[in-house]
Amino acid sequence: MAFLSHLIYGLQLGAIYALVALGYSMVYGIIRLINFAHGDIIMVASFVVWYLIARLNVPVWLSILICVAFTSLLGVAIEKLAYKPLRHSARISLLITAIGISFFLQNAAQLIFGADPVMFENLFPGNLSLGALTVSRVSVIIICVSIVLMIALVLLVNKTRMGRAMRAVSEDESTAALMGINVNTTISFAFALGSALAAVAAILYSCAYTQISPTMGGMLGLKAFVAAVLGGIGSIPGAMLGGILIGICETLTKAYISSSFADAIVFGILIVVLIIRPSGLLGVKTKEKV
């Protein structure tokens, strides 16, 4: 029974990693950018919801909608102001800019909210009984929401006009523009969608672990990046699979080995995957013209 409890909490943590990894994959799939500011967008979303509920007494449902809208606009603004001018520059320039945006968001949050962690109220309290097993309601919600969003993303990418545009831009930006696709709008949509996923992940993560801080996005973002690489960055099912595997591995390590080794094992997995299968479990090997 203890193993099942650890497994469910591993699924809970893995589902959060998966949501964050989906955001990484959305952006990388379009412009081949590892958006290292993505974890800090999650931090911003957590503080937005906390401030609306705890300080302004805005209803929960409205706070969630405002948070998703604000975070989506933030993602688009970052893309327009920071990434678009460097879109055709060397990739290292984009990478350094992403790291700079990450530090900017962290320090801005510290100036506005202070450096100390704040408590976040669980918006989905209570437990559910599954026979002899008791599971928190927020765990079930996190797992179900992650599955629903993954399915919705797969359908969006494969069945909608915008999804076809995103796939075309990811294949060849110049040819997509010649075919009448608005490349700027498509890229902005990918950033908005990835940031909206970050907002959902932020709300669920904050409810599950009930403490937020200006630096919370750093390690969360890195582990989600490991999950994206493990599953195959750019692959939506791969991001989901990688997140679940990393979450379960981390939870079982803490339960049966030591909490001190959890992070080491997670990043050890990244090294092994990069050596054995750089494209990830569900990634596709690509050839690059030189």
CSV table of C-alpha atoms in Angstrom, one decimal:
chain,number,residue,atom,x,y,z
A,1,MET,CA,0.0,0.0,0.0
A,2,ALA,CA,2.9,2.4,0.8
A,3,PHE,CA,4.3,1.7,-2.7
A,4,LEU,CA,1.0,2.6,-4.3
A,5,SER,CA,0.9,5.9,-2.4
A,6,HIS,CA,4.4,6.7,-3.5
A,7,LEU,CA,3.5,5.8,-7.1
A,8,ILE,CA,0.5,8.1,-7.0
A,9,TYR,CA,2.5,11.0,-5.7
A,10,GLY,CA,5.1,10.2,-8.3
A,11,LEU,CA,2.4,10.5,-11.0
A,12,GLN,CA,1.3,13.8,-9.4
A,13,LEU,CA,4.8,15.3,-9.6
A,14,GLY,CA,5.4,13.8,-13.0
A,15,ALA,CA,2.1,15.3,-14.3
A,16,ILE,CA,3.3,18.7,-13.3
A,17,TYR,CA,6.7,18.2,-14.9
A,18,ALA,CA,4.8,17.0,-18.0
A,19,LEU,CA,2.8,20.2,-18.2
A,20,VAL,CA,5.9,22.3,-17.9
A,21,ALA,CA,7.7,20.1,-20.5
A,22,LEU,CA,4.8,20.5,-22.9
A,23,GLY,CA,5.5,24.3,-22.8
A,24,TYR,CA,9.2,23.6,-23.6
A,25,SER,CA,8.2,21.3,-26.5
A,26,MET,CA,5.7,23.8,-28.0
A,27,VAL,CA,8.3,26.5,-28.3
A,28,TYR,CA,11.2,24.3,-29.3
A,29,GLY,CA,9.1,22.6,-31.9
A,30,ILE,CA,8.5,25.9,-33.6
A,31,ILE,CA,11.8,28.0,-33.4
A,32,ARG,CA,14.2,25.5,-31.9
A,33,LEU,CA,14.6,27.6,-28.7
A,34,ILE,CA,15.1,26.1,-25.3
A,35,ASN,CA,13.2,28.8,-23.4
A,36,PHE,CA,14.9,28.7,-20.0
A,37,ALA,CA,12.6,31.5,-18.8
A,38,HIS,CA,9.7,29.1,-18.9
A,39,GLY,CA,10.2,28.0,-15.3
A,40,ASP,CA,10.1,31.6,-14.1
A,41,ILE,CA,6.9,32.2,-16.0
A,42,ILE,CA,5.4,29.5,-13.8
A,43,MET,CA,6.7,31.4,-10.8
A,44,VAL,CA,5.1,34.6,-12.0
A,45,ALA,CA,1.8,32.8,-12.6
A,46,SER,CA,1.9,31.4,-9.0
A,47,PHE,CA,2.3,34.9,-7.5
A,48,VAL,CA,-0.4,36.4,-9.7
A,49,VAL,CA,-2.9,33.8,-8.5
A,50,TRP,CA,-1.8,34.1,-4.9
A,51,TYR,CA,-2.0,37.9,-5.0
A,52,LEU,CA,-5.5,37.9,-6.6
A,53,ILE,CA,-6.9,35.4,-4.1
A,54,ALA,CA,-5.0,36.3,-0.9
A,55,ARG,CA,-4.7,40.1,-1.3
A,56,LEU,CA,-7.6,41.2,-3.5
A,57,ASN,CA,-10.1,38.5,-2.6
A,58,VAL,CA,-10.9,37.8,-6.2
A,59,PRO,CA,-13.0,34.6,-6.7
A,60,VAL,CA,-10.9,31.5,-7.4
A,61,TRP,CA,-12.4,30.8,-10.9
A,62,LEU,CA,-11.9,34.4,-12.0
A,63,SER,CA,-8.3,34.4,-10.5
A,64,ILE,CA,-7.5,31.4,-12.6
A,65,LEU,CA,-8.8,32.9,-15.8
A,66,ILE,CA,-7.0,36.2,-15.2
A,67,CYS,CA,-3.8,34.3,-14.4
A,68,VAL,CA,-3.9,32.3,-17.6
A,69,ALA,CA,-4.7,35.4,-19.7
A,70,PHE,CA,-1.9,37.4,-18.0
A,71,THR,CA,0.7,34.7,-18.4
A,72,SER,CA,-0.2,34.1,-22.0
A,73,LEU,CA,0.3,37.9,-22.7
A,74,LEU,CA,3.5,37.8,-20.8
A,75,GLY,CA,4.8,34.9,-23.0
A,76,VAL,CA,3.9,36.8,-26.1
A,77,ALA,CA,5.5,40.0,-24.8
A,78,ILE,CA,8.7,38.2,-24.0
A,79,GLU,CA,8.8,36.7,-27.5
A,80,LYS,CA,8.1,40.0,-29.2
A,81,LEU,CA,10.6,42.1,-27.2
A,82,ALA,CA,13.4,39.6,-26.4
A,83,TYR,CA,13.4,36.7,-28.9
A,84,LYS,CA,11.9,38.1,-32.2
A,85,PRO,CA,14.8,40.6,-32.8
A,86,LEU,CA,17.3,37.7,-32.4
A,87,ARG,CA,15.2,35.1,-34.3
A,88,HIS,CA,17.8,34.8,-37.2
A,89,SER,CA,20.8,35.3,-35.0
A,90,ALA,CA,23.0,32.5,-33.6
A,91,ARG,CA,21.2,30.1,-31.3
A,92,ILE,CA,23.6,30.9,-28.5
A,93,SER,CA,22.3,34.5,-28.6
A,94,LEU,CA,18.7,33.3,-28.0
A,95,LEU,CA,19.9,30.9,-25.3
A,96,ILE,CA,21.7,33.7,-23.4
A,97,THR,CA,18.7,36.0,-23.8
A,98,ALA,CA,16.5,33.3,-22.3
A,99,ILE,CA,18.7,33.0,-19.3
A,100,GLY,CA,18.7,36.8,-19.0
A,101,ILE,CA,14.9,36.9,-19.0
A,102,SER,CA,14.9,34.2,-16.3
A,103,PHE,CA,17.1,36.3,-14.0
A,104,PHE,CA,15.1,39.4,-14.8
A,105,LEU,CA,11.8,37.7,-13.8
A,106,GLN,CA,13.3,36.3,-10.6
A,107,ASN,CA,14.7,39.6,-9.4
A,108,ALA,CA,11.6,41.5,-10.4
A,109,ALA,CA,9.6,39.1,-8.3
A,110,GLN,CA,11.9,39.6,-5.3
A,111,LEU,CA,11.6,43.3,-5.6
A,112,ILE,CA,7.8,43.2,-5.7
A,113,PHE,CA,7.0,40.3,-3.3
A,114,GLY,CA,10.2,40.0,-1.3
A,115,ALA,CA,12.6,37.1,-1.1
A,116,ASP,CA,10.8,35.0,1.5
A,117,PRO,CA,8.5,32.2,0.5
A,118,VAL,CA,4.8,32.7,1.0
A,119,MET,CA,2.1,30.1,1.7
A,120,PHE,CA,-0.4,29.2,-1.0
A,121,GLU,CA,-3.8,27.9,-0.1
A,122,ASN,CA,-4.8,24.6,-1.5
A,123,LEU,CA,-7.7,25.4,-3.8
A,124,PHE,CA,-8.8,21.7,-4.0
A,125,PRO,CA,-8.7,20.4,-0.4
A,126,GLY,CA,-9.9,17.0,0.7
A,127,ASN,CA,-9.1,13.4,0.0
A,128,LEU,CA,-10.7,10.6,-2.0
A,129,SER,CA,-10.9,7.0,-0.9
A,130,LEU,CA,-10.0,4.3,-3.5
A,131,GLY,CA,-10.6,1.2,-1.4
A,132,ALA,CA,-8.0,1.1,1.3
A,133,LEU,CA,-6.0,3.8,-0.4
A,134,THR,CA,-6.6,7.4,0.4
A,135,VAL,CA,-5.6,9.9,-2.3
A,136,SER,CA,-5.6,13.7,-2.1
A,137,ARG,CA,-8.2,15.4,-4.4
A,138,VAL,CA,-5.5,17.7,-5.8
A,139,SER,CA,-3.5,14.6,-6.9
A,140,VAL,CA,-6.4,13.3,-8.9
A,141,ILE,CA,-7.1,16.7,-10.4
A,142,ILE,CA,-3.4,17.2,-11.5
A,143,ILE,CA,-3.2,13.8,-13.2
A,144,CYS,CA,-6.6,14.2,-15.0
A,145,VAL,CA,-5.9,17.8,-16.1
A,146,SER,CA,-2.5,16.8,-17.5
A,147,ILE,CA,-4.0,13.9,-19.5
A,148,VAL,CA,-6.8,16.1,-20.9
A,149,LEU,CA,-4.4,18.9,-21.9
A,150,MET,CA,-2.1,16.5,-23.6
A,151,ILE,CA,-4.9,15.0,-25.7
A,152,ALA,CA,-6.2,18.5,-26.5
A,153,LEU,CA,-2.7,19.6,-27.6
A,154,VAL,CA,-2.3,16.5,-29.9
A,155,LEU,CA,-5.7,17.3,-31.5
A,156,LEU,CA,-4.9,20.9,-31.9
A,157,VAL,CA,-1.5,20.2,-33.6
A,158,ASN,CA,-2.8,17.5,-35.8
A,159,LYS,CA,-6.4,18.5,-36.6
A,160,THR,CA,-6.6,22.3,-36.7
A,161,ARG,CA,-5.5,25.0,-39.1
A,162,MET,CA,-3.3,26.6,-36.6
A,163,GLY,CA,-1.7,23.2,-35.8
A,164,ARG,CA,-0.9,22.7,-39.4
A,165,ALA,CA,0.6,26.2,-39.6
A,166,MET,CA,2.7,25.4,-36.5
A,167,ARG,CA,4.0,22.2,-38.1
A,168,ALA,CA,4.8,24.0,-41.3
A,169,VAL,CA,6.7,26.7,-39.6
A,170,SER,CA,8.7,24.1,-37.6
A,171,GLU,CA,9.6,22.4,-40.9
A,172,ASP,CA,10.7,25.5,-42.8
A,173,GLU,CA,9.9,29.0,-41.8
A,174,SER,CA,10.7,30.6,-45.1
A,175,THR,CA,8.6,28.1,-47.2
A,176,ALA,CA,5.7,28.4,-44.7
A,177,ALA,CA,5.8,32.2,-45.3
A,178,LEU,CA,5.7,31.7,-49.1
A,179,MET,CA,2.7,29.5,-48.6
A,180,GLY,CA,0.7,32.3,-47.0
A,181,ILE,CA,1.2,31.4,-43.4
A,182,ASN,CA,1.7,34.3,-41.0
A,183,VAL,CA,4.9,33.2,-39.3
A,184,ASN,CA,4.9,35.9,-36.6
A,185,THR,CA,1.3,35.1,-35.5
A,186,THR,CA,2.1,31.3,-35.4
A,187,ILE,CA,5.1,31.8,-33.3
A,188,SER,CA,3.3,34.2,-30.9
A,189,PHE,CA,0.5,31.6,-30.6
A,190,ALA,CA,3.0,28.9,-29.6
A,191,PHE,CA,4.4,31.2,-26.9
A,192,ALA,CA,0.9,32.1,-25.7
A,193,LEU,CA,-0.1,28.5,-25.6
A,194,GLY,CA,3.1,27.4,-23.8
A,195,SER,CA,2.7,30.2,-21.2
A,196,ALA,CA,-1.0,29.2,-20.7
A,197,LEU,CA,0.2,25.7,-19.9
A,198,ALA,CA,2.7,27.2,-17.5
A,199,ALA,CA,-0.1,29.0,-15.7
A,200,VAL,CA,-2.1,25.8,-15.3
A,201,ALA,CA,1.1,24.0,-14.1
A,202,ALA,CA,1.8,26.8,-11.6
A,203,ILE,CA,-1.7,26.7,-10.1
A,204,LEU,CA,-1.6,22.9,-9.7
A,205,TYR,CA,1.9,22.9,-8.4
A,206,SER,CA,1.1,25.6,-5.8
A,207,CYS,CA,-2.0,23.8,-4.6
A,208,ALA,CA,0.0,20.6,-4.2
A,209,TYR,CA,3.0,22.0,-2.4
A,210,THR,CA,1.4,25.1,-0.9
A,211,GLN,CA,4.6,27.3,-0.9
A,212,ILE,CA,5.9,29.6,-3.5
A,213,SER,CA,9.0,31.8,-3.8
A,214,PRO,CA,10.7,33.9,-6.5
A,215,THR,CA,13.3,31.2,-7.2
A,216,MET,CA,10.8,28.3,-7.4
A,217,GLY,CA,10.9,28.2,-11.2
A,218,GLY,CA,14.6,27.4,-11.4
A,219,MET,CA,14.7,23.8,-10.3
A,220,LEU,CA,11.2,23.1,-11.5
A,221,GLY,CA,12.1,24.3,-15.0
A,222,LEU,CA,15.3,22.3,-15.1
A,223,LYS,CA,13.6,19.1,-14.2
A,224,ALA,CA,10.9,19.7,-16.7
A,225,PHE,CA,13.6,20.3,-19.3
A,226,VAL,CA,15.1,16.9,-18.4
A,227,ALA,CA,11.6,15.4,-18.8
A,228,ALA,CA,11.3,17.0,-22.3
A,229,VAL,CA,14.7,15.7,-23.4
A,230,LEU,CA,14.0,12.2,-22.0
A,231,GLY,CA,10.7,12.0,-23.9
A,232,GLY,CA,12.0,13.7,-27.0
A,233,ILE,CA,11.9,17.5,-27.0
A,234,GLY,CA,9.4,18.7,-29.6
A,235,SER,CA,7.2,15.6,-29.0
A,236,ILE,CA,3.9,16.2,-27.1
A,237,PRO,CA,3.5,12.5,-26.0
A,238,GLY,CA,7.2,12.4,-25.3
A,239,ALA,CA,7.0,15.4,-23.0
A,240,MET,CA,4.1,13.7,-21.1
A,241,LEU,CA,6.0,10.3,-20.9
A,242,GLY,CA,9.2,12.0,-19.8
A,243,GLY,CA,7.5,14.0,-17.1
A,244,ILE,CA,5.8,10.9,-15.7
A,245,LEU,CA,9.0,8.9,-15.7
A,246,ILE,CA,11.0,11.6,-14.0
A,247,GLY,CA,8.3,12.3,-11.4
A,248,ILE,CA,8.0,8.6,-10.5
A,249,CYS,CA,11.8,8.1,-10.4
A,250,GLU,CA,12.3,11.2,-8.1
A,251,THR,CA,9.5,10.1,-5.7
A,252,LEU,CA,10.6,6.5,-5.4
A,253,THR,CA,14.2,7.6,-4.9
A,254,LYS,CA,13.2,9.9,-2.0
A,255,ALA,CA,11.1,7.1,-0.5
A,256,TYR,CA,13.4,4.1,-0.8
A,257,ILE,CA,17.0,5.5,-1.2
A,258,SER,CA,17.5,9.1,0.0
A,259,SER,CA,16.2,12.6,-0.6
A,260,SER,CA,19.8,13.7,-1.1
A,261,PHE,CA,20.2,11.6,-4.2
A,262,ALA,CA,16.9,12.5,-5.9
A,263,ASP,CA,18.2,15.5,-7.9
A,264,ALA,CA,21.4,13.7,-8.8
A,265,ILE,CA,19.5,10.7,-10.2
A,266,VAL,CA,17.2,13.0,-12.2
A,267,PHE,CA,20.1,14.8,-13.9
A,268,GLY,CA,22.0,11.5,-14.2
A,269,ILE,CA,19.1,10.3,-16.3
A,270,LEU,CA,19.6,13.3,-18.6
A,271,ILE,CA,23.3,12.4,-19.1
A,272,VAL,CA,22.5,8.8,-19.9
A,273,VAL,CA,19.8,9.7,-22.4
A,274,LEU,CA,22.0,12.2,-24.2
A,275,ILE,CA,24.7,9.5,-24.5
A,276,ILE,CA,22.5,6.6,-25.5
A,277,ARG,CA,19.6,8.3,-27.3
A,278,PRO,CA,20.0,12.0,-27.8
A,279,SER,CA,16.6,12.3,-29.6
A,280,GLY,CA,14.8,11.0,-26.6
A,281,LEU,CA,12.4,8.0,-26.1
A,282,LEU,CA,9.8,9.3,-28.6
A,283,GLY,CA,11.9,11.8,-30.5
A,284,VAL,CA,12.7,11.6,-34.1
A,285,LYS,CA,16.3,11.8,-35.4
A,286,THR,CA,16.7,14.8,-37.7
A,287,LYS,CA,19.4,15.7,-40.1
A,288,GLU,CA,20.7,19.2,-40.2
A,289,LYS,CA,22.0,20.8,-43.4
A,290,VAL,CA,25.6,22.3,-43.2
